[in-house]
């Protein structure tokens, strides 16, 4: 059987990886797959168990990557985060070891996120902080 070129899914994989400005080696490493597996998917893949993970790494819509339908850029790509002024770092004093383990896991996930993912995570953290502050103010009568 003669090969006729890249599959439609493979073309979307390449387009998404180039959008993220990653090499096959970098993208495969972040996804926890071999470069050869990614290269094969980019050439003749029809889908992958890594589709959602790759979409997150590339900062694009997993639906677009899987089906080609909709917009390539994930919705959060269009949200501009306000500039952040970070308070001084505080030393975490976990009440239990599990809190420290959870904090380390979150930091590891954050460090692997795309810039778009990081922006989205920071927006969610700001929202959560405002809710906690309001609840605290309500509880103390402020």
PDB file of C-alpha atoms in Angstrom:
ATOM      1  CA  UNK A   1       0.000   0.000   0.000  1.00  0.00           C
ATOM      2  CA  UNK A   2       1.440   3.347  -1.034  1.00  0.00           C
ATOM      3  CA  UNK A   3       1.518   6.188   1.495  1.00  0.00           C
ATOM      4  CA  UNK A   4      -0.298   9.279   0.304  1.00  0.00           C
ATOM      5  CA  UNK A   5       0.943  11.751   2.922  1.00  0.00           C
ATOM      6  CA  UNK A   6      -0.093  13.004   6.299  1.00  0.00           C
ATOM      7  CA  UNK A   7      -3.468  12.143   7.831  1.00  0.00           C
ATOM      8  CA  UNK A   8      -5.862  14.984   8.724  1.00  0.00           C
ATOM      9  CA  UNK A   9      -5.272  14.289  12.429  1.00  0.00           C
ATOM     10  CA  UNK A  10      -1.520  14.269  11.811  1.00  0.00           C
ATOM     11  CA  UNK A  11      -1.706  17.647  10.065  1.00  0.00           C
ATOM     12  CA  UNK A  12      -3.579  19.109  13.060  1.00  0.00           C
ATOM     13  CA  UNK A  13      -0.960  17.657  15.435  1.00  0.00           C
ATOM     14  CA  UNK A  14       1.853  19.312  13.480  1.00  0.00           C
ATOM     15  CA  UNK A  15      -0.019  22.622  13.237  1.00  0.00           C
ATOM     16  CA  UNK A  16      -0.713  22.595  16.993  1.00  0.00           C
ATOM     17  CA  UNK A  17       2.870  21.689  17.908  1.00  0.00           C
ATOM     18  CA  UNK A  18       4.227  24.459  15.701  1.00  0.00           C
ATOM     19  CA  UNK A  19       1.720  26.890  17.254  1.00  0.00           C
ATOM     20  CA  UNK A  20       3.219  25.997  20.646  1.00  0.00           C
ATOM     21  CA  UNK A  21       6.745  26.408  19.185  1.00  0.00           C
ATOM     22  CA  UNK A  22       7.844  22.960  20.365  1.00  0.00           C
ATOM     23  CA  UNK A  23       9.983  20.312  18.715  1.00  0.00           C
ATOM     24  CA  UNK A  24       8.746  16.727  18.545  1.00  0.00           C
ATOM     25  CA  UNK A  25      11.262  15.805  21.228  1.00  0.00           C
ATOM     26  CA  UNK A  26      10.079  18.575  23.591  1.00  0.00           C
ATOM     27  CA  UNK A  27       6.382  17.828  23.032  1.00  0.00           C
ATOM     28  CA  UNK A  28       6.815  14.069  23.410  1.00  0.00           C
ATOM     29  CA  UNK A  29       8.789  14.521  26.630  1.00  0.00           C
ATOM     30  CA  UNK A  30       6.092  16.766  28.129  1.00  0.00           C
ATOM     31  CA  UNK A  31       3.414  14.251  27.142  1.00  0.00           C
ATOM     32  CA  UNK A  32       5.366  11.278  28.506  1.00  0.00           C
ATOM     33  CA  UNK A  33       5.611   9.520  25.159  1.00  0.00           C
ATOM     34  CA  UNK A  34       8.469   8.686  22.847  1.00  0.00           C
ATOM     35  CA  UNK A  35       9.402  11.002  20.003  1.00  0.00           C
ATOM     36  CA  UNK A  36       8.852   8.086  17.609  1.00  0.00           C
ATOM     37  CA  UNK A  37       5.272   7.623  18.800  1.00  0.00           C
ATOM     38  CA  UNK A  38       4.551  11.325  18.282  1.00  0.00           C
ATOM     39  CA  UNK A  39       6.216  11.280  14.857  1.00  0.00           C
ATOM     40  CA  UNK A  40       4.052   8.327  13.809  1.00  0.00           C
ATOM     41  CA  UNK A  41       0.893  10.047  15.083  1.00  0.00           C
ATOM     42  CA  UNK A  42       1.846  13.212  13.169  1.00  0.00           C
ATOM     43  CA  UNK A  43       2.274  11.199   9.995  1.00  0.00           C
ATOM     44  CA  UNK A  44      -0.553   8.678   9.906  1.00  0.00           C
ATOM     45  CA  UNK A  45      -2.432   8.948  13.188  1.00  0.00           C
ATOM     46  CA  UNK A  46      -6.208   8.825  13.240  1.00  0.00           C
ATOM     47  CA  UNK A  47      -6.463   9.722  16.927  1.00  0.00           C
ATOM     48  CA  UNK A  48      -4.506   9.162  20.103  1.00  0.00           C
ATOM     49  CA  UNK A  49      -4.997   8.410  23.753  1.00  0.00           C
ATOM     50  CA  UNK A  50      -2.737  11.459  24.233  1.00  0.00           C
ATOM     51  CA  UNK A  51      -5.042  13.879  22.344  1.00  0.00           C
ATOM     52  CA  UNK A  52      -6.363  15.747  25.397  1.00  0.00           C
ATOM     53  CA  UNK A  53      -2.923  15.880  26.999  1.00  0.00           C
ATOM     54  CA  UNK A  54      -1.279  17.173  23.810  1.00  0.00           C
ATOM     55  CA  UNK A  55      -4.012  19.789  23.385  1.00  0.00           C
ATOM     56  CA  UNK A  56      -3.259  21.039  26.899  1.00  0.00           C
ATOM     57  CA  UNK A  57       0.468  21.131  26.215  1.00  0.00           C
ATOM     58  CA  UNK A  58      -0.102  22.993  22.956  1.00  0.00           C
ATOM     59  CA  UNK A  59      -2.670  25.395  24.456  1.00  0.00           C
ATOM     60  CA  UNK A  60      -5.356  24.489  21.937  1.00  0.00           C
ATOM     61  CA  UNK A  61      -8.859  23.029  21.913  1.00  0.00           C
ATOM     62  CA  UNK A  62      -8.901  19.269  22.431  1.00  0.00           C
ATOM     63  CA  UNK A  63     -12.120  19.084  20.390  1.00  0.00           C
ATOM     64  CA  UNK A  64     -10.423  20.774  17.433  1.00  0.00           C
ATOM     65  CA  UNK A  65      -7.388  18.512  17.728  1.00  0.00           C
ATOM     66  CA  UNK A  66      -9.524  15.360  17.872  1.00  0.00           C
ATOM     67  CA  UNK A  67     -12.125  16.262  15.230  1.00  0.00           C
ATOM     68  CA  UNK A  68     -10.967  19.330  13.327  1.00  0.00           C
ATOM     69  CA  UNK A  69     -14.232  21.064  14.288  1.00  0.00           C
ATOM     70  CA  UNK A  70     -14.466  24.443  15.967  1.00  0.00           C
ATOM     71  CA  UNK A  71     -11.622  26.859  16.673  1.00  0.00           C
ATOM     72  CA  UNK A  72      -8.055  25.670  17.161  1.00  0.00           C
ATOM     73  CA  UNK A  73      -7.387  27.976  20.092  1.00  0.00           C
ATOM     74  CA  UNK A  74      -8.941  26.986  23.382  1.00  0.00           C
ATOM     75  CA  UNK A  75     -11.375  29.546  24.846  1.00  0.00           C
ATOM     76  CA  UNK A  76      -8.930  30.637  27.520  1.00  0.00           C
ATOM     77  CA  UNK A  77      -6.550  31.732  24.734  1.00  0.00           C
ATOM     78  CA  UNK A  78      -8.885  34.679  24.192  1.00  0.00           C
ATOM     79  CA  UNK A  79      -9.007  35.805  27.833  1.00  0.00           C
ATOM     80  CA  UNK A  80      -6.445  38.416  28.760  1.00  0.00           C
ATOM     81  CA  UNK A  81      -5.314  38.111  32.334  1.00  0.00           C
ATOM     82  CA  UNK A  82      -4.828  41.360  34.221  1.00  0.00           C
ATOM     83  CA  UNK A  83      -1.265  42.097  35.288  1.00  0.00           C
ATOM     84  CA  UNK A  84      -0.480  40.409  38.586  1.00  0.00           C
ATOM     85  CA  UNK A  85       1.268  41.908  41.519  1.00  0.00           C
ATOM     86  CA  UNK A  86       2.399  38.996  43.581  1.00  0.00           C
ATOM     87  CA  UNK A  87       2.634  39.340  47.349  1.00  0.00           C
ATOM     88  CA  UNK A  88       5.875  38.237  48.983  1.00  0.00           C
ATOM     89  CA  UNK A  89       6.257  34.476  49.140  1.00  0.00           C
ATOM     90  CA  UNK A  90       5.126  32.882  52.341  1.00  0.00           C
ATOM     91  CA  UNK A  91       6.569  29.723  53.799  1.00  0.00           C
ATOM     92  CA  UNK A  92       3.979  26.968  53.781  1.00  0.00           C
ATOM     93  CA  UNK A  93       3.312  25.619  57.250  1.00  0.00           C
ATOM     94  CA  UNK A  94       1.288  22.494  56.470  1.00  0.00           C
ATOM     95  CA  UNK A  95      -0.821  21.075  59.235  1.00  0.00           C
ATOM     96  CA  UNK A  96      -0.207  17.635  57.837  1.00  0.00           C
ATOM     97  CA  UNK A  97       2.308  16.148  55.430  1.00  0.00           C
ATOM     98  CA  UNK A  98      -0.458  15.615  52.841  1.00  0.00           C
ATOM     99  CA  UNK A  99      -0.870  19.388  52.452  1.00  0.00           C
ATOM    100  CA  UNK A 100       2.807  19.725  51.584  1.00  0.00           C
ATOM    101  CA  UNK A 101       2.618  16.821  49.133  1.00  0.00           C
ATOM    102  CA  UNK A 102      -0.442  18.402  47.461  1.00  0.00           C
ATOM    103  CA  UNK A 103       1.314  21.784  47.249  1.00  0.00           C
ATOM    104  CA  UNK A 104       4.380  20.222  45.604  1.00  0.00           C
ATOM    105  CA  UNK A 105       2.181  18.366  43.098  1.00  0.00           C
ATOM    106  CA  UNK A 106       0.335  21.567  42.209  1.00  0.00           C
ATOM    107  CA  UNK A 107       3.604  23.431  41.697  1.00  0.00           C
ATOM    108  CA  UNK A 108       4.898  20.643  39.463  1.00  0.00           C
ATOM    109  CA  UNK A 109       1.725  20.710  37.341  1.00  0.00           C
ATOM    110  CA  UNK A 110       1.830  24.517  37.134  1.00  0.00           C
ATOM    111  CA  UNK A 111       5.456  24.462  35.980  1.00  0.00           C
ATOM    112  CA  UNK A 112       4.504  22.120  33.103  1.00  0.00           C
ATOM    113  CA  UNK A 113       1.476  24.170  32.007  1.00  0.00           C
ATOM    114  CA  UNK A 114       1.483  26.211  28.820  1.00  0.00           C
ATOM    115  CA  UNK A 115       1.509  30.005  29.202  1.00  0.00           C
ATOM    116  CA  UNK A 116      -2.224  29.995  28.469  1.00  0.00           C
ATOM    117  CA  UNK A 117      -2.800  27.304  31.069  1.00  0.00           C
ATOM    118  CA  UNK A 118      -0.769  29.224  33.641  1.00  0.00           C
ATOM    119  CA  UNK A 119      -2.785  32.370  32.981  1.00  0.00           C
ATOM    120  CA  UNK A 120      -6.030  30.431  33.408  1.00  0.00           C
ATOM    121  CA  UNK A 121      -4.808  28.811  36.652  1.00  0.00           C
ATOM    122  CA  UNK A 122      -3.771  32.197  38.067  1.00  0.00           C
ATOM    123  CA  UNK A 123      -7.168  33.682  37.206  1.00  0.00           C
ATOM    124  CA  UNK A 124      -8.896  30.800  38.996  1.00  0.00           C
ATOM    125  CA  UNK A 125      -6.635  31.253  42.037  1.00  0.00           C
ATOM    126  CA  UNK A 126      -7.453  34.979  42.159  1.00  0.00           C
ATOM    127  CA  UNK A 127     -11.173  34.179  42.045  1.00  0.00           C
ATOM    128  CA  UNK A 128     -10.836  31.591  44.799  1.00  0.00           C
ATOM    129  CA  UNK A 129      -8.818  34.014  46.952  1.00  0.00           C
ATOM    130  CA  UNK A 130     -11.550  36.686  46.611  1.00  0.00           C
ATOM    131  CA  UNK A 131     -14.235  34.180  47.659  1.00  0.00           C
ATOM    132  CA  UNK A 132     -12.236  33.075  50.704  1.00  0.00           C
ATOM    133  CA  UNK A 133     -11.576  36.712  51.673  1.00  0.00           C
ATOM    134  CA  UNK A 134     -15.281  37.598  51.393  1.00  0.00           C
ATOM    135  CA  UNK A 135     -16.283  34.591  53.496  1.00  0.00           C
ATOM    136  CA  UNK A 136     -13.665  35.498  56.082  1.00  0.00           C
ATOM    137  CA  UNK A 137     -14.832  39.123  56.187  1.00  0.00           C
ATOM    138  CA  UNK A 138     -18.458  38.004  56.531  1.00  0.00           C
ATOM    139  CA  UNK A 139     -17.584  35.612  59.363  1.00  0.00           C
ATOM    140  CA  UNK A 140     -15.717  38.329  61.293  1.00  0.00           C
ATOM    141  CA  UNK A 141     -18.385  40.990  60.617  1.00  0.00           C
ATOM    142  CA  UNK A 142     -16.138  43.239  58.495  1.00  0.00           C
TER     143      UNK A 142
END
